[in-house]
Amino acid sequence: MIYFDNNATTAMDPQVRETYQEALVHFGNPSSVHGPGRQARKLLNESREKIAELLKVKDSTLTFTSGGTEALNAALLGSFLPEPGGGHLVVSAVEHHAVLAASQFLERMGVEVTRVPVDPQGRLQVDQVALAIKPHTKMVAVMWANNETGNIYPVQAIGALAQSRGVLYLCDGVQACGKCELSLSELPVDFFAASAHKFHGPKGVGLLYMRDGLSAEPHLWGGRQERGRRAGTEHLAGIVAMAEALRLAQSGQKEKVLALQKLRDRLEFGILAEFSGARVLGDRENRLPGTLNILLPGIQGETALVNLDRAGIAISIGAACESGSVDPSHVLLAMGLEENEAASGLRFSLSKDNTDAEVEVALKTLSEVLKPLTSSI
Ligand code: PLP
């Protein structure tokens, strides 16, 4: 199987898997005071320090969570729910559902939510965010990189704007962490979420960075783990493995980014040459290196996905398929695509595990499997 769905999840790196398995030996509860507990605590602290060093932040600013969704919910609910009278939240229209669904919930709780539109390439104008900020705005949430198009957003400029207007900035870094150079303490970011399974770490573990000195109400209540910010026994082996996955992802990152970009571009140019009228969706100038979202004329997303899966290629479409019906992608709709087009953007997301040979096979297979579908319309 050729796996081109790395924005959905990545395979665990063999070295990370080894680290994970080794860490499983330490079964103690990090909150226990006896020997096994202390050993677990030591490992937990070391992992936090390792991640803090990699992200260039203080270790006390990191809270471990079950993944990106929880980290984002923690920042949103923890900032807004204690606020009497609601407050105001600004989000981009292309945020992940973890942010959009949580903001819909907050809306039902009395929070005013403004969704900032994007242009046909999915780009966001900082001026539009500035216009959306009101005197009672509490937070702006704009992601670092979009999971569907790969578009990279102007984090520095949005953070600077938020800071100048006295507004918190929540940055969903789930697709960026491990793929982009991060130096969080140098950025005007108040909250940042990451998830290990997007950078060859295990599933079910992630983190929330909260700027030093900032506080948010806990979103989970119980024990005093994570400095009282997130109750529940930590997923120790997962956290240890996440630290190793991040270390590996960041080592030689520049070279890896260039190699990935080259691989993605080969795929992109190959498809554009084979399918006349094919259209790349998103900002071709400023995208994650391994992401390609493309519309092939006359080809329905679901049909392509199923046929390519049968032919041994795993891709995805931004649209959600539930019980036989396809929900068009909210990201592509926000970019102004028609409903049928928004259900047909094919997302190829590559990682360090993909090879030139796989891209060549994929191009041949795409031509064999999908070309007949275009000529039949
Ligand atoms: N944010 C973005 C941009 C994502 O791509 C994802 C996962 O697809 C999430 C948040 C949710 O992360 P997790 O799967 O760790 O809950």
CSV table of C-alpha atoms and ligand atoms in Angstrom, one decimal:
chain,number,residue,atom,x,y,z
A,1,MET,CA,0.0,0.0,0.0
A,2,ILE,CA,1.3,3.5,-0.9
A,3,TYR,CA,0.3,5.7,2.1
A,4,PHE,CA,-0.4,9.3,1.1
A,5,ASP,CA,-2.6,10.2,4.0
A,6,ASN,CA,0.0,11.5,6.5
A,7,ASN,CA,-2.0,14.6,7.5
A,8,ALA,CA,-4.6,12.2,8.9
A,9,THR,CA,-2.0,10.3,10.8
A,10,THR,CA,1.6,9.0,10.4
A,11,ALA,CA,3.2,5.6,11.0
A,12,MET,CA,5.1,5.5,14.2
A,13,ASP,CA,8.9,5.8,13.6
A,14,PRO,CA,10.6,2.5,14.4
A,15,GLN,CA,12.9,4.3,16.9
A,16,VAL,CA,9.9,5.9,18.5
A,17,ARG,CA,8.2,2.6,18.8
A,18,GLU,CA,11.2,1.2,20.5
A,19,THR,CA,11.3,4.1,22.9
A,20,TYR,CA,7.5,3.6,23.6
A,21,GLN,CA,8.0,-0.1,24.3
A,22,GLU,CA,10.9,0.6,26.6
A,23,ALA,CA,8.9,3.2,28.5
A,24,LEU,CA,6.0,0.7,29.1
A,25,VAL,CA,8.3,-1.1,31.6
A,26,HIS,CA,7.8,1.9,33.8
A,27,PHE,CA,4.3,1.1,34.9
A,28,GLY,CA,4.3,3.3,38.1
A,29,ASN,CA,1.9,6.1,38.5
A,30,PRO,CA,3.9,9.4,38.3
A,31,SER,CA,1.8,10.7,41.2
A,32,SER,CA,2.8,7.8,43.5
A,33,VAL,CA,5.5,8.5,46.1
A,34,HIS,CA,7.1,5.0,46.1
A,35,GLY,CA,10.0,3.8,43.9
A,36,PRO,CA,8.1,2.8,40.8
A,37,GLY,CA,6.1,6.1,41.0
A,38,ARG,CA,9.2,8.2,41.4
A,39,GLN,CA,10.8,6.4,38.5
A,40,ALA,CA,7.7,7.3,36.3
A,41,ARG,CA,7.8,10.9,37.6
A,42,LYS,CA,11.4,11.2,36.6
A,43,LEU,CA,10.7,10.0,33.1
A,44,LEU,CA,7.7,12.3,32.8
A,45,ASN,CA,9.8,15.3,34.0
A,46,GLU,CA,12.6,14.4,31.6
A,47,SER,CA,10.3,14.2,28.7
A,48,ARG,CA,8.7,17.5,29.5
A,49,GLU,CA,12.2,19.1,29.7
A,50,LYS,CA,13.2,17.5,26.4
A,51,ILE,CA,10.0,18.8,24.6
A,52,ALA,CA,10.4,22.2,26.2
A,53,GLU,CA,13.9,22.5,24.9
A,54,LEU,CA,12.9,21.4,21.4
A,55,LEU,CA,10.1,24.0,21.4
A,56,LYS,CA,12.2,26.6,23.1
A,57,VAL,CA,9.8,27.2,26.0
A,58,LYS,CA,9.8,26.7,29.7
A,59,ASP,CA,8.8,23.2,30.8
A,60,SER,CA,6.2,24.6,33.2
A,61,THR,CA,4.3,26.0,30.1
A,62,LEU,CA,3.5,22.5,28.8
A,63,THR,CA,0.4,20.4,29.7
A,64,PHE,CA,0.2,16.9,28.3
A,65,THR,CA,-3.2,15.9,26.8
A,66,SER,CA,-4.7,13.1,24.8
A,67,GLY,CA,-4.0,14.8,21.5
A,68,GLY,CA,-4.8,18.0,19.5
A,69,THR,CA,-8.5,18.0,20.0
A,70,GLU,CA,-8.2,18.0,23.8
A,71,ALA,CA,-5.5,20.6,23.8
A,72,LEU,CA,-7.6,22.9,21.6
A,73,ASN,CA,-10.8,22.3,23.7
A,74,ALA,CA,-8.8,23.0,26.9
A,75,ALA,CA,-7.6,26.4,25.6
A,76,LEU,CA,-11.1,27.4,24.3
A,77,LEU,CA,-13.3,26.1,27.1
A,78,GLY,CA,-10.7,26.9,29.8
A,79,SER,CA,-10.6,30.5,28.6
A,80,PHE,CA,-14.3,31.2,27.9
A,81,LEU,CA,-16.4,29.1,30.2
A,82,PRO,CA,-15.4,30.9,33.4
A,83,GLU,CA,-16.1,34.3,31.8
A,84,PRO,CA,-19.4,35.8,32.9
A,85,GLY,CA,-21.3,37.3,30.0
A,86,GLY,CA,-19.7,35.2,27.3
A,87,GLY,CA,-17.1,37.3,25.6
A,88,HIS,CA,-16.1,37.2,21.9
A,89,LEU,CA,-14.1,34.7,19.9
A,90,VAL,CA,-12.6,35.2,16.5
A,91,VAL,CA,-11.8,32.1,14.4
A,92,SER,CA,-10.9,31.6,10.8
A,93,ALA,CA,-13.5,29.8,8.7
A,94,VAL,CA,-11.0,27.1,7.8
A,95,GLU,CA,-10.1,25.9,11.4
A,96,HIS,CA,-10.2,22.2,12.2
A,97,HIS,CA,-13.5,20.9,13.5
A,98,ALA,CA,-11.8,20.6,17.0
A,99,VAL,CA,-11.9,24.4,17.0
A,100,LEU,CA,-15.0,25.0,15.0
A,101,ALA,CA,-17.2,22.5,16.9
A,102,ALA,CA,-15.9,23.8,20.3
A,103,SER,CA,-16.7,27.4,19.2
A,104,GLN,CA,-20.2,26.3,18.2
A,105,PHE,CA,-20.6,24.9,21.7
A,106,LEU,CA,-19.3,28.1,23.2
A,107,GLU,CA,-21.8,30.0,21.1
A,108,ARG,CA,-24.6,28.0,22.7
A,109,MET,CA,-23.1,29.0,26.0
A,110,GLY,CA,-23.4,32.7,25.1
A,111,VAL,CA,-20.1,33.5,23.6
A,112,GLU,CA,-20.2,35.6,20.4
A,113,VAL,CA,-18.2,34.0,17.6
A,114,THR,CA,-17.0,35.7,14.4
A,115,ARG,CA,-15.7,33.6,11.6
A,116,VAL,CA,-13.2,35.3,9.4
A,117,PRO,CA,-13.5,34.4,5.7
A,118,VAL,CA,-10.6,33.3,3.4
A,119,ASP,CA,-9.9,34.0,-0.3
A,120,PRO,CA,-10.2,31.5,-3.1
A,121,GLN,CA,-6.7,30.2,-2.3
A,122,GLY,CA,-7.7,29.8,1.3
A,123,ARG,CA,-5.5,32.7,2.4
A,124,LEU,CA,-6.5,34.8,5.3
A,125,GLN,CA,-5.9,38.6,5.4
A,126,VAL,CA,-4.6,39.9,8.7
A,127,ASP,CA,-6.6,43.1,8.1
A,128,GLN,CA,-9.8,41.0,8.1
A,129,VAL,CA,-8.8,39.5,11.5
A,130,ALA,CA,-8.2,43.1,12.7
A,131,LEU,CA,-11.6,44.2,11.6
A,132,ALA,CA,-13.2,41.3,13.4
A,133,ILE,CA,-11.7,42.2,16.8
A,134,LYS,CA,-14.1,44.1,19.0
A,135,PRO,CA,-13.6,45.7,22.4
A,136,HIS,CA,-14.9,42.6,24.2
A,137,THR,CA,-12.9,40.1,22.1
A,138,LYS,CA,-11.1,37.7,24.3
A,139,MET,CA,-9.3,35.4,21.8
A,140,VAL,CA,-8.4,34.9,18.2
A,141,ALA,CA,-7.9,31.3,17.0
A,142,VAL,CA,-6.1,30.9,13.7
A,143,MET,CA,-4.2,27.7,12.8
A,144,TRP,CA,-0.5,27.5,11.8
A,145,ALA,CA,-1.2,25.2,8.9
A,146,ASN,CA,-4.3,23.8,7.4
A,147,ASN,CA,-4.8,20.0,7.4
A,148,GLU,CA,-6.7,20.0,4.0
A,149,THR,CA,-4.8,22.4,1.8
A,150,GLY,CA,-1.5,22.6,3.8
A,151,ASN,CA,-1.8,26.4,3.7
A,152,ILE,CA,0.4,28.2,6.2
A,153,TYR,CA,-1.0,31.2,8.0
A,154,PRO,CA,0.8,34.4,9.2
A,155,VAL,CA,1.2,33.3,12.8
A,156,GLN,CA,3.7,36.1,13.6
A,157,ALA,CA,1.5,38.9,12.2
A,158,ILE,CA,-1.7,37.5,13.8
A,159,GLY,CA,0.0,37.1,17.1
A,160,ALA,CA,1.4,40.6,16.9
A,161,LEU,CA,-2.1,41.9,16.1
A,162,ALA,CA,-3.7,40.0,19.0
A,163,GLN,CA,-1.0,41.3,21.4
A,164,SER,CA,-1.4,44.9,20.3
A,165,ARG,CA,-5.2,44.6,20.9
A,166,GLY,CA,-4.9,42.9,24.2
A,167,VAL,CA,-6.4,39.7,22.8
A,168,LEU,CA,-5.3,36.1,23.4
A,169,TYR,CA,-4.0,34.1,20.5
A,170,LEU,CA,-4.7,30.4,20.2
A,171,CYS,CA,-2.7,28.7,17.4
A,172,ASP,CA,-3.6,25.2,16.3
A,173,GLY,CA,-0.1,23.8,15.6
A,174,VAL,CA,-1.2,20.2,15.0
A,175,GLN,CA,-0.1,20.1,11.4
A,176,ALA,CA,2.9,22.4,11.9
A,177,CYS,CA,4.6,20.8,14.8
A,178,GLY,CA,7.4,18.5,13.6
A,179,LYS,CA,7.1,19.9,10.0
A,180,CYS,CA,7.9,23.6,10.5
A,181,GLU,CA,10.6,25.4,12.5
A,182,LEU,CA,9.1,26.3,15.8
A,183,SER,CA,10.5,28.7,18.4
A,184,LEU,CA,7.4,29.3,20.5
A,185,SER,CA,8.9,31.6,23.1
A,186,GLU,CA,9.9,34.0,20.3
A,187,LEU,CA,6.4,34.1,18.9
A,188,PRO,CA,3.4,36.2,20.2
A,189,VAL,CA,1.4,33.0,20.8
A,190,ASP,CA,-0.5,32.4,24.0
A,191,PHE,CA,-1.8,28.9,23.4
A,192,PHE,CA,-0.4,26.3,21.0
A,193,ALA,CA,-1.6,22.7,20.4
A,194,ALA,CA,0.3,19.8,19.1
A,195,SER,CA,-0.4,16.1,18.6
A,196,ALA,CA,2.2,13.3,18.5
A,197,HIS,CA,0.6,11.1,15.8
A,198,LYS,CA,1.0,13.8,13.2
A,199,PHE,CA,4.8,13.6,13.5
A,200,HIS,CA,5.4,9.8,13.7
A,201,GLY,CA,4.6,9.5,17.4
A,202,PRO,CA,1.9,7.5,19.0
A,203,LYS,CA,-1.8,8.3,18.9
A,204,GLY,CA,-3.7,9.5,22.0
A,205,VAL,CA,-1.0,11.9,23.2
A,206,GLY,CA,-0.5,15.6,22.6
A,207,LEU,CA,0.2,18.9,24.4
A,208,LEU,CA,-1.0,22.3,25.1
A,209,TYR,CA,1.5,25.1,25.4
A,210,MET,CA,0.3,28.0,27.5
A,211,ARG,CA,2.4,31.2,27.6
A,212,ASP,CA,4.3,31.7,30.9
A,213,GLY,CA,2.1,33.5,33.5
A,214,LEU,CA,-1.2,32.7,31.7
A,215,SER,CA,-3.9,30.7,33.3
A,216,ALA,CA,-7.0,28.9,32.1
A,217,GLU,CA,-9.6,27.0,34.0
A,218,PRO,CA,-9.1,23.2,33.8
A,219,HIS,CA,-11.3,21.5,31.3
A,220,LEU,CA,-11.0,18.2,33.2
A,221,TRP,CA,-11.5,17.9,37.0
A,222,GLY,CA,-10.1,15.4,39.3
A,223,GLY,CA,-6.5,14.8,40.5
A,224,ARG,CA,-3.8,17.5,40.6
A,225,GLN,CA,-1.8,16.2,37.7
A,226,GLU,CA,-0.2,18.6,35.3
A,227,ARG,CA,0.0,21.4,37.9
A,228,GLY,CA,-3.8,21.1,38.4
A,229,ARG,CA,-4.4,22.0,34.7
A,230,ARG,CA,-5.4,18.6,33.4
A,231,ALA,CA,-6.7,15.9,35.8
A,232,GLY,CA,-6.0,12.2,35.0
A,233,THR,CA,-3.1,9.9,35.1
A,234,GLU,CA,-0.6,10.8,32.3
A,235,HIS,CA,0.0,8.5,29.3
A,236,LEU,CA,3.6,8.1,30.3
A,237,ALA,CA,4.9,5.8,27.5
A,238,GLY,CA,3.1,8.0,25.0
A,239,ILE,CA,4.7,11.2,26.4
A,240,VAL,CA,8.1,9.7,26.4
A,241,ALA,CA,7.6,8.5,22.8
A,242,MET,CA,6.2,12.0,21.8
A,243,ALA,CA,9.4,13.6,23.1
A,244,GLU,CA,11.5,11.2,21.0
A,245,ALA,CA,9.3,11.7,17.9
A,246,LEU,CA,9.7,15.5,18.2
A,247,ARG,CA,13.4,15.2,18.5
A,248,LEU,CA,13.6,13.0,15.4
A,249,ALA,CA,11.2,15.2,13.5
A,250,GLN,CA,13.3,18.3,14.2
A,251,SER,CA,16.7,16.8,13.5
A,252,GLY,CA,17.8,17.6,10.0
A,253,GLN,CA,14.4,19.3,9.4
A,254,LYS,CA,15.5,21.7,6.7
A,255,GLU,CA,16.8,18.9,4.5
A,256,LYS,CA,13.7,16.8,5.2
A,257,VAL,CA,11.4,19.7,4.2
A,258,LEU,CA,13.3,20.2,0.9
A,259,ALA,CA,13.2,16.5,0.1
A,260,LEU,CA,9.5,16.3,0.9
A,261,GLN,CA,8.7,19.4,-1.2
A,262,LYS,CA,10.6,17.8,-4.1
A,263,LEU,CA,8.6,14.6,-3.8
A,264,ARG,CA,5.3,16.5,-3.6
A,265,ASP,CA,6.1,18.7,-6.5
A,266,ARG,CA,7.0,15.7,-8.7
A,267,LEU,CA,3.6,14.3,-7.8
A,268,GLU,CA,1.9,17.6,-8.4
A,269,PHE,CA,3.5,18.3,-11.8
A,270,GLY,CA,3.0,14.7,-12.9
A,271,ILE,CA,-0.8,15.0,-12.2
A,272,LEU,CA,-1.1,18.4,-13.8
A,273,ALA,CA,0.7,17.1,-16.9
A,274,GLU,CA,-1.6,14.0,-17.1
A,275,PHE,CA,-4.9,15.5,-16.3
A,276,SER,CA,-5.7,18.6,-18.3
A,277,GLY,CA,-7.8,21.1,-16.3
A,278,ALA,CA,-6.6,19.8,-13.0
A,279,ARG,CA,-6.6,22.5,-10.3
A,280,VAL,CA,-4.4,22.7,-7.3
A,281,LEU,CA,-6.4,23.9,-4.3
A,282,GLY,CA,-4.8,26.2,-1.7
A,283,ASP,CA,-1.8,28.5,-1.7
A,284,ARG,CA,0.8,27.0,-3.9
A,285,GLU,CA,3.4,29.6,-2.6
A,286,ASN,CA,3.0,28.9,1.0
A,287,ARG,CA,2.0,25.3,1.9
A,288,LEU,CA,3.2,22.5,4.0
A,289,PRO,CA,5.9,20.7,2.1
A,290,GLY,CA,4.1,17.3,1.8
A,291,THR,CA,0.5,18.4,1.1
A,292,LEU,CA,-1.2,18.5,-2.3
A,293,ASN,CA,-5.0,19.1,-2.6
A,294,ILE,CA,-6.1,18.8,-6.2
A,295,LEU,CA,-9.3,18.8,-8.1
A,296,LEU,CA,-9.4,16.6,-11.2
A,297,PRO,CA,-12.1,17.6,-13.7
A,298,GLY,CA,-15.1,15.3,-13.8
A,299,ILE,CA,-13.8,13.1,-11.0
A,300,GLN,CA,-15.9,12.7,-7.8
A,301,GLY,CA,-13.8,12.6,-4.6
A,302,GLU,CA,-15.4,9.5,-3.1
A,303,THR,CA,-15.1,7.5,-6.4
A,304,ALA,CA,-11.5,8.4,-6.7
A,305,LEU,CA,-10.8,7.6,-3.1
A,306,VAL,CA,-12.4,4.2,-3.3
A,307,ASN,CA,-10.8,3.3,-6.7
A,308,LEU,CA,-7.3,4.4,-5.6
A,309,ASP,CA,-7.7,2.4,-2.3
A,310,ARG,CA,-8.5,-0.7,-4.4
A,311,ALA,CA,-5.4,0.0,-6.5
A,312,GLY,CA,-3.2,0.3,-3.4
A,313,ILE,CA,-3.0,4.0,-2.8
A,314,ALA,CA,-4.4,5.6,0.4
A,315,ILE,CA,-5.4,9.3,0.0
A,316,SER,CA,-8.2,11.3,1.5
A,317,ILE,CA,-10.8,13.8,0.6
A,318,GLY,CA,-11.5,16.7,2.9
A,319,ALA,CA,-15.2,15.8,2.8
A,320,ALA,CA,-16.6,13.6,5.5
A,321,CYS,CA,-18.3,10.4,4.3
A,322,GLU,CA,-21.0,9.3,6.6
A,323,SER,CA,-23.5,6.5,5.9
A,324,GLY,CA,-23.2,6.8,2.2
A,325,SER,CA,-23.5,10.5,1.9
A,326,VAL,CA,-20.6,13.0,1.4
A,327,ASP,CA,-20.4,16.2,3.3
A,328,PRO,CA,-18.5,18.7,1.3
A,329,SER,CA,-15.3,20.0,3.0
A,330,HIS,CA,-16.0,23.2,5.0
A,331,VAL,CA,-12.5,24.4,4.1
A,332,LEU,CA,-13.1,24.1,0.4
A,333,LEU,CA,-16.6,25.7,0.7
A,334,ALA,CA,-15.0,28.6,2.6
A,335,MET,CA,-12.7,29.0,-0.4
A,336,GLY,CA,-15.7,29.5,-2.6
A,337,LEU,CA,-15.9,26.1,-4.3
A,338,GLU,CA,-19.2,24.6,-5.4
A,339,GLU,CA,-20.6,21.8,-3.3
A,340,ASN,CA,-19.7,19.1,-5.7
A,341,GLU,CA,-16.2,20.5,-6.1
A,342,ALA,CA,-15.8,20.8,-2.3
A,343,ALA,CA,-16.5,17.1,-2.0
A,344,SER,CA,-13.9,16.2,-4.7
A,345,GLY,CA,-10.6,17.8,-3.6
A,346,LEU,CA,-8.2,14.9,-3.5
A,347,ARG,CA,-5.7,15.3,-0.7
A,348,PHE,CA,-2.3,13.6,-1.0
A,349,SER,CA,-0.2,14.1,2.1
A,350,LEU,CA,3.3,12.8,2.0
A,351,SER,CA,5.8,12.2,4.8
A,352,LYS,CA,9.5,11.2,5.2
A,353,ASP,CA,8.4,7.6,4.7
A,354,ASN,CA,7.4,8.1,1.1
A,355,THR,CA,9.8,7.5,-1.8
A,356,ASP,CA,10.5,8.6,-5.4
A,357,ALA,CA,9.5,5.1,-6.5
A,358,GLU,CA,6.1,5.4,-4.8
A,359,VAL,CA,5.4,8.7,-6.5
A,360,GLU,CA,6.2,7.2,-9.9
A,361,VAL,CA,4.0,4.2,-9.2
A,362,ALA,CA,1.2,6.5,-7.9
A,363,LEU,CA,1.4,8.6,-11.1
A,364,LYS,CA,1.1,5.5,-13.3
A,365,THR,CA,-1.8,4.2,-11.2
A,366,LEU,CA,-3.6,7.5,-11.1
A,367,SER,CA,-3.4,7.6,-14.9
A,368,GLU,CA,-4.7,4.0,-15.2
A,369,VAL,CA,-7.4,4.2,-12.6
A,370,LEU,CA,-8.7,7.8,-12.8
A,371,LYS,CA,-8.1,8.8,-16.5
A,372,PRO,CA,-10.9,6.5,-17.8
A,373,LEU,CA,-13.2,8.2,-15.3
A,374,THR,CA,-12.5,11.6,-16.8
A,375,SER,CA,-13.0,10.6,-20.4
A,376,SER,CA,-16.4,8.9,-19.5
A,377,ILE,CA,-18.0,12.3,-18.8
B,1,PLP,N1,-6.1,20.3,14.3
B,1,PLP,C1,-5.6,20.0,13.1
B,1,PLP,C2,-5.2,21.0,12.2
B,1,PLP,C3,-5.6,18.6,12.7
B,1,PLP,O1,-5.2,18.3,11.5
B,1,PLP,C4,-6.1,17.6,13.7
B,1,PLP,C5,-6.2,16.2,13.3
B,1,PLP,O2,-6.5,15.9,12.1
B,1,PLP,C6,-6.5,18.1,14.9
B,1,PLP,C7,-6.5,19.4,15.2
B,1,PLP,C8,-7.0,17.1,16.0
B,1,PLP,O3,-5.9,16.4,16.5
B,1,PLP,P1,-6.0,15.0,17.2
B,1,PLP,O4,-6.3,13.9,16.2
B,1,PLP,O5,-4.7,14.7,17.9
B,1,PLP,O6,-7.2,15.1,18.2
